[in-house]
Amino acid sequence: HKTLQIFTWMFHFWGLIRHSITNVSSPLCWGTCINLAALGVYYYLRKEAPIPSLVWMPLVCMMAFIIFFMVGFGAVAWTVTAELLPASVRGRIYPFIVAFSWICNFGFGYSFTHIQDWLGSFTAFWAFSGLSLIGAIFIWLLVPETKNRTSEEIASFFYSEPSPPPSNVTSVIDIANIS
C-alpha cells in the first residue's frame, strides 16, 4: 500500500513537471468520478437481476478507482500544498493538511457503509461519484495554475486587493462633510 502511494505521488509530481496542475489533477479526478458512477450503474442493474457477463466490472472499476484516486485526489493535498504555499510556512502547515485529508478519508470510508445500508450500494457509489464531480469541478475552476509562475505571481492570485467601490467619498473626513 505505501509503495503504491509513493509511486502515485511520484507519478503526480512527474506529471506536474511536464504539464499544469489542472491538466494533471482534473482528468484524474474525472476518472475517479466515472469509475464510481460505473460501479453505481453495475449495482443498480444487479439489483434487478444477476449480470453474469459483467462479473469482472466491479473489480476493474475498483482497481481503476484506486489508481485514479491515489494519483488524483490522494496526491492533491501534497502537490497543491507544495505548489501554492510559500516555503517559509509549508513545513508548519503540512501536518494539518495531511491530518485533515486523513480525517476526510476516514469520514468518507466510515459513512460509505452507512449510506450503503440505508440507501443501497448503487446510491452510495453515485453519491460519492457526485462528490468526486464537485471536487473535479472545484479543481478545474478554482485551483490556480502554477506552471511557469513565480511564488509572487501565485501569491498575487490569493492576495490581490479588491478594487474600491466607485464613490466620490475618499476618506472618513469626506463622510463627515456629506450633507
PDB file of C-alpha atoms in Angstrom:
ATOM      1  CA  HIS A   1       0.000   0.000   0.000  1.00  0.00           C
ATOM      2  CA  LYS A   2       2.733   2.512   0.892  1.00  0.00           C
ATOM      3  CA  THR A   3       4.666   1.551  -2.227  1.00  0.00           C
ATOM      4  CA  LEU A   4       1.598   2.364  -4.307  1.00  0.00           C
ATOM      5  CA  GLN A   5       1.281   5.721  -2.528  1.00  0.00           C
ATOM      6  CA  ILE A   6       4.900   6.614  -3.218  1.00  0.00           C
ATOM      7  CA  PHE A   7       4.555   5.544  -6.854  1.00  0.00           C
ATOM      8  CA  THR A   8       1.394   7.593  -7.348  1.00  0.00           C
ATOM      9  CA  TRP A   9       2.905  10.702  -5.739  1.00  0.00           C
ATOM     10  CA  MET A  10       5.978  10.356  -7.942  1.00  0.00           C
ATOM     11  CA  PHE A  11       3.740   9.947 -10.993  1.00  0.00           C
ATOM     12  CA  HIS A  12       1.722  13.016  -9.981  1.00  0.00           C
ATOM     13  CA  PHE A  13       4.856  15.141  -9.461  1.00  0.00           C
ATOM     14  CA  TRP A  14       6.272  13.896 -12.772  1.00  0.00           C
ATOM     15  CA  GLY A  15       3.011  14.907 -14.448  1.00  0.00           C
ATOM     16  CA  LEU A  16       3.201  18.339 -12.834  1.00  0.00           C
ATOM     17  CA  ILE A  17       6.704  18.872 -14.165  1.00  0.00           C
ATOM     18  CA  ARG A  18       5.515  18.180 -17.693  1.00  0.00           C
ATOM     19  CA  HIS A  19       2.007  19.656 -17.505  1.00  0.00           C
ATOM     20  CA  SER A  20      -0.044  22.083 -15.413  1.00  0.00           C
ATOM     21  CA  ILE A  21      -1.704  21.260 -12.106  1.00  0.00           C
ATOM     22  CA  THR A  22      -5.222  21.445 -13.529  1.00  0.00           C
ATOM     23  CA  ASN A  23      -4.251  19.432 -16.620  1.00  0.00           C
ATOM     24  CA  VAL A  24      -2.926  16.639 -14.379  1.00  0.00           C
ATOM     25  CA  SER A  25      -5.336  16.656 -11.439  1.00  0.00           C
ATOM     26  CA  SER A  26      -8.637  17.378 -13.141  1.00  0.00           C
ATOM     27  CA  PRO A  27      -8.703  14.390 -15.560  1.00  0.00           C
ATOM     28  CA  LEU A  28      -7.644  12.046 -12.755  1.00  0.00           C
ATOM     29  CA  CYS A  29     -10.477  13.340 -10.585  1.00  0.00           C
ATOM     30  CA  TRP A  30     -12.885  12.847 -13.504  1.00  0.00           C
ATOM     31  CA  GLY A  31     -11.621   9.243 -13.716  1.00  0.00           C
ATOM     32  CA  THR A  32     -12.495   8.753 -10.055  1.00  0.00           C
ATOM     33  CA  CYS A  33     -15.971  10.144 -10.692  1.00  0.00           C
ATOM     34  CA  ILE A  34     -16.589   7.985 -13.772  1.00  0.00           C
ATOM     35  CA  ASN A  35     -15.470   4.752 -12.085  1.00  0.00           C
ATOM     36  CA  LEU A  36     -17.706   5.358  -9.079  1.00  0.00           C
ATOM     37  CA  ALA A  37     -20.646   6.144 -11.384  1.00  0.00           C
ATOM     38  CA  ALA A  38     -19.973   2.932 -13.338  1.00  0.00           C
ATOM     39  CA  LEU A  39     -19.986   0.940 -10.099  1.00  0.00           C
ATOM     40  CA  GLY A  40     -23.301   2.571  -9.213  1.00  0.00           C
ATOM     41  CA  VAL A  41     -24.762   1.548 -12.585  1.00  0.00           C
ATOM     42  CA  TYR A  42     -23.497  -2.016 -12.131  1.00  0.00           C
ATOM     43  CA  TYR A  43     -25.054  -2.376  -8.667  1.00  0.00           C
ATOM     44  CA  TYR A  44     -28.282  -0.744  -9.846  1.00  0.00           C
ATOM     45  CA  LEU A  45     -28.593  -3.229 -12.718  1.00  0.00           C
ATOM     46  CA  ARG A  46     -27.567  -6.113 -10.467  1.00  0.00           C
ATOM     47  CA  LYS A  47     -30.370  -5.190  -8.060  1.00  0.00           C
ATOM     48  CA  GLU A  48     -32.873  -6.239 -10.716  1.00  0.00           C
ATOM     49  CA  ALA A  49     -31.129  -9.459 -11.794  1.00  0.00           C
ATOM     50  CA  PRO A  50     -27.640 -11.003 -11.756  1.00  0.00           C
ATOM     51  CA  ILE A  51     -25.417  -9.947 -14.656  1.00  0.00           C
ATOM     52  CA  PRO A  52     -23.101 -12.886 -15.396  1.00  0.00           C
ATOM     53  CA  SER A  53     -21.448 -11.157 -18.356  1.00  0.00           C
ATOM     54  CA  LEU A  54     -20.287  -8.243 -16.165  1.00  0.00           C
ATOM     55  CA  VAL A  55     -18.905 -10.040 -13.094  1.00  0.00           C
ATOM     56  CA  TRP A  56     -15.479  -8.524 -13.876  1.00  0.00           C
ATOM     57  CA  MET A  57     -16.765  -4.937 -13.804  1.00  0.00           C
ATOM     58  CA  PRO A  58     -16.613  -4.247 -10.029  1.00  0.00           C
ATOM     59  CA  LEU A  59     -13.002  -5.468  -9.814  1.00  0.00           C
ATOM     60  CA  VAL A  60     -11.827  -3.450 -12.823  1.00  0.00           C
ATOM     61  CA  CYS A  61     -13.710  -0.310 -11.713  1.00  0.00           C
ATOM     62  CA  MET A  62     -12.401  -0.593  -8.150  1.00  0.00           C
ATOM     63  CA  MET A  63      -8.806  -1.042  -9.330  1.00  0.00           C
ATOM     64  CA  ALA A  64      -9.172   1.916 -11.697  1.00  0.00           C
ATOM     65  CA  PHE A  65     -10.801   3.956  -8.912  1.00  0.00           C
ATOM     66  CA  ILE A  66      -7.872   3.280  -6.564  1.00  0.00           C
ATOM     67  CA  ILE A  67      -5.337   4.283  -9.202  1.00  0.00           C
ATOM     68  CA  PHE A  68      -7.243   7.424 -10.246  1.00  0.00           C
ATOM     69  CA  PHE A  69      -7.863   8.397  -6.610  1.00  0.00           C
ATOM     70  CA  MET A  70      -4.276   7.855  -5.486  1.00  0.00           C
ATOM     71  CA  VAL A  71      -2.807   9.824  -8.378  1.00  0.00           C
ATOM     72  CA  GLY A  72      -5.595  12.440  -8.402  1.00  0.00           C
ATOM     73  CA  PHE A  73      -7.360  13.333  -5.153  1.00  0.00           C
ATOM     74  CA  GLY A  74      -4.912  11.375  -2.985  1.00  0.00           C
ATOM     75  CA  ALA A  75      -1.934  13.397  -4.184  1.00  0.00           C
ATOM     76  CA  VAL A  76      -3.683  16.765  -4.391  1.00  0.00           C
ATOM     77  CA  ALA A  77      -3.078  17.582  -0.719  1.00  0.00           C
ATOM     78  CA  TRP A  78       0.648  17.111  -1.237  1.00  0.00           C
ATOM     79  CA  THR A  79       1.082  18.683  -4.637  1.00  0.00           C
ATOM     80  CA  VAL A  80      -1.218  21.665  -4.227  1.00  0.00           C
ATOM     81  CA  THR A  81       0.337  22.468  -0.865  1.00  0.00           C
ATOM     82  CA  ALA A  82       3.822  22.267  -2.338  1.00  0.00           C
ATOM     83  CA  GLU A  83       2.819  24.465  -5.256  1.00  0.00           C
ATOM     84  CA  LEU A  84       0.745  27.120  -3.501  1.00  0.00           C
ATOM     85  CA  LEU A  85       2.264  27.679  -0.080  1.00  0.00           C
ATOM     86  CA  PRO A  86       5.429  29.676   0.480  1.00  0.00           C
ATOM     87  CA  ALA A  87       8.386  27.596   1.647  1.00  0.00           C
ATOM     88  CA  SER A  88       8.585  29.541   4.907  1.00  0.00           C
ATOM     89  CA  VAL A  89       5.260  28.124   6.181  1.00  0.00           C
ATOM     90  CA  ARG A  90       4.985  24.876   4.247  1.00  0.00           C
ATOM     91  CA  GLY A  91       6.623  22.683   6.904  1.00  0.00           C
ATOM     92  CA  ARG A  92       4.371  24.005   9.656  1.00  0.00           C
ATOM     93  CA  ILE A  93       1.151  23.646   7.669  1.00  0.00           C
ATOM     94  CA  TYR A  94       1.763  20.212   6.101  1.00  0.00           C
ATOM     95  CA  PRO A  95       0.802  18.242   9.242  1.00  0.00           C
ATOM     96  CA  PHE A  96      -2.559  19.999   9.442  1.00  0.00           C
ATOM     97  CA  ILE A  97      -3.300  19.483   5.767  1.00  0.00           C
ATOM     98  CA  VAL A  98      -2.357  15.803   5.902  1.00  0.00           C
ATOM     99  CA  ALA A  99      -4.370  15.305   9.102  1.00  0.00           C
ATOM    100  CA  PHE A 100      -7.392  16.998   7.507  1.00  0.00           C
ATOM    101  CA  SER A 101      -7.003  14.801   4.422  1.00  0.00           C
ATOM    102  CA  TRP A 102      -6.913  11.613   6.515  1.00  0.00           C
ATOM    103  CA  ILE A 103      -9.869  12.746   8.643  1.00  0.00           C
ATOM    104  CA  CYS A 104     -11.857  13.304   5.436  1.00  0.00           C
ATOM    105  CA  ASN A 105     -10.783   9.890   4.112  1.00  0.00           C
ATOM    106  CA  PHE A 106     -11.892   8.283   7.382  1.00  0.00           C
ATOM    107  CA  GLY A 107     -15.212  10.130   7.261  1.00  0.00           C
ATOM    108  CA  PHE A 108     -15.867   9.036   3.687  1.00  0.00           C
ATOM    109  CA  GLY A 109     -14.917   5.437   4.425  1.00  0.00           C
ATOM    110  CA  TYR A 110     -16.974   5.326   7.611  1.00  0.00           C
ATOM    111  CA  SER A 111     -20.058   6.929   6.070  1.00  0.00           C
ATOM    112  CA  PHE A 112     -19.981   4.749   2.939  1.00  0.00           C
ATOM    113  CA  THR A 113     -21.233   1.608   4.709  1.00  0.00           C
ATOM    114  CA  HIS A 114     -23.997   3.566   6.436  1.00  0.00           C
ATOM    115  CA  ILE A 115     -25.155   5.081   3.145  1.00  0.00           C
ATOM    116  CA  GLN A 116     -24.907   1.640   1.554  1.00  0.00           C
ATOM    117  CA  ASP A 117     -27.039   0.033   4.291  1.00  0.00           C
ATOM    118  CA  TRP A 118     -29.556   2.868   4.306  1.00  0.00           C
ATOM    119  CA  LEU A 119     -29.989   3.625   0.590  1.00  0.00           C
ATOM    120  CA  GLY A 120     -28.310   0.766  -1.284  1.00  0.00           C
ATOM    121  CA  SER A 121     -24.930   0.171  -2.892  1.00  0.00           C
ATOM    122  CA  PHE A 122     -25.720   1.980  -6.120  1.00  0.00           C
ATOM    123  CA  THR A 123     -26.820   5.123  -4.273  1.00  0.00           C
ATOM    124  CA  ALA A 124     -23.659   5.136  -2.178  1.00  0.00           C
ATOM    125  CA  PHE A 125     -21.478   4.896  -5.290  1.00  0.00           C
ATOM    126  CA  TRP A 126     -23.483   7.601  -7.053  1.00  0.00           C
ATOM    127  CA  ALA A 127     -23.289   9.889  -4.012  1.00  0.00           C
ATOM    128  CA  PHE A 128     -19.519   9.559  -3.883  1.00  0.00           C
ATOM    129  CA  SER A 129     -19.331   9.974  -7.646  1.00  0.00           C
ATOM    130  CA  GLY A 130     -21.209  13.256  -7.196  1.00  0.00           C
ATOM    131  CA  LEU A 131     -18.732  14.363  -4.521  1.00  0.00           C
ATOM    132  CA  SER A 132     -15.883  13.494  -6.889  1.00  0.00           C
ATOM    133  CA  LEU A 133     -17.583  15.507  -9.609  1.00  0.00           C
ATOM    134  CA  ILE A 134     -17.809  18.523  -7.296  1.00  0.00           C
ATOM    135  CA  GLY A 135     -14.121  18.086  -6.425  1.00  0.00           C
ATOM    136  CA  ALA A 136     -13.114  17.828 -10.076  1.00  0.00           C
ATOM    137  CA  ILE A 137     -15.065  20.964 -10.953  1.00  0.00           C
ATOM    138  CA  PHE A 138     -13.551  22.788  -7.971  1.00  0.00           C
ATOM    139  CA  ILE A 139     -10.015  21.891  -9.065  1.00  0.00           C
ATOM    140  CA  TRP A 140     -10.735  22.744 -12.687  1.00  0.00           C
ATOM    141  CA  LEU A 141     -12.281  26.141 -11.925  1.00  0.00           C
ATOM    142  CA  LEU A 142     -10.727  27.380  -8.679  1.00  0.00           C
ATOM    143  CA  VAL A 143      -7.233  25.955  -8.241  1.00  0.00           C
ATOM    144  CA  PRO A 144      -4.841  28.461  -9.785  1.00  0.00           C
ATOM    145  CA  GLU A 145      -2.359  27.463 -12.431  1.00  0.00           C
ATOM    146  CA  THR A 146       1.188  27.338 -11.071  1.00  0.00           C
ATOM    147  CA  LYS A 147       3.241  26.122 -14.014  1.00  0.00           C
ATOM    148  CA  ASN A 148       5.924  28.627 -15.020  1.00  0.00           C
ATOM    149  CA  ARG A 149       4.791  31.116 -12.363  1.00  0.00           C
ATOM    150  CA  THR A 150       6.836  32.618  -9.590  1.00  0.00           C
ATOM    151  CA  SER A 151       5.842  32.492  -5.922  1.00  0.00           C
ATOM    152  CA  GLU A 152       4.940  36.171  -6.136  1.00  0.00           C
ATOM    153  CA  GLU A 153       2.591  35.586  -9.079  1.00  0.00           C
ATOM    154  CA  ILE A 154       0.866  32.737  -7.251  1.00  0.00           C
ATOM    155  CA  ALA A 155       0.564  34.832  -4.080  1.00  0.00           C
ATOM    156  CA  SER A 156      -0.953  37.691  -6.070  1.00  0.00           C
ATOM    157  CA  PHE A 157      -3.768  35.332  -7.090  1.00  0.00           C
ATOM    158  CA  PHE A 158      -4.758  34.963  -3.425  1.00  0.00           C
ATOM    159  CA  TYR A 159      -3.840  38.383  -2.100  1.00  0.00           C
ATOM    160  CA  SER A 160      -4.985  40.686  -4.839  1.00  0.00           C
ATOM    161  CA  GLU A 161      -6.568  43.821  -3.446  1.00  0.00           C
ATOM    162  CA  PRO A 162     -10.226  44.179  -4.345  1.00  0.00           C
ATOM    163  CA  SER A 163     -10.913  47.307  -6.287  1.00  0.00           C
ATOM    164  CA  PRO A 164     -12.562  50.034  -4.220  1.00  0.00           C
ATOM    165  CA  PRO A 165     -16.216  50.719  -4.917  1.00  0.00           C
ATOM    166  CA  PRO A 166     -16.804  53.711  -7.150  1.00  0.00           C
ATOM    167  CA  SER A 167     -17.502  56.694  -4.941  1.00  0.00           C
ATOM    168  CA  ASN A 168     -16.722  60.327  -4.551  1.00  0.00           C
ATOM    169  CA  VAL A 169     -16.042  59.652  -0.838  1.00  0.00           C
ATOM    170  CA  THR A 170     -12.294  59.170  -0.353  1.00  0.00           C
ATOM    171  CA  SER A 171     -11.848  59.331   3.426  1.00  0.00           C
ATOM    172  CA  VAL A 172     -13.608  59.459   6.765  1.00  0.00           C
ATOM    173  CA  ILE A 173     -13.296  63.226   6.706  1.00  0.00           C
ATOM    174  CA  ASP A 174     -15.247  63.319   3.452  1.00  0.00           C
ATOM    175  CA  ILE A 175     -18.016  61.210   5.033  1.00  0.00           C
ATOM    176  CA  ALA A 176     -18.337  63.750   7.862  1.00  0.00           C
ATOM    177  CA  ASN A 177     -18.708  66.572   5.317  1.00  0.00           C
ATOM    178  CA  ILE A 178     -21.536  64.902   3.379  1.00  0.00           C
ATOM    179  CA  SER A 179     -24.758  66.811   3.909  1.00  0.00           C
TER     180      SER A 179
END
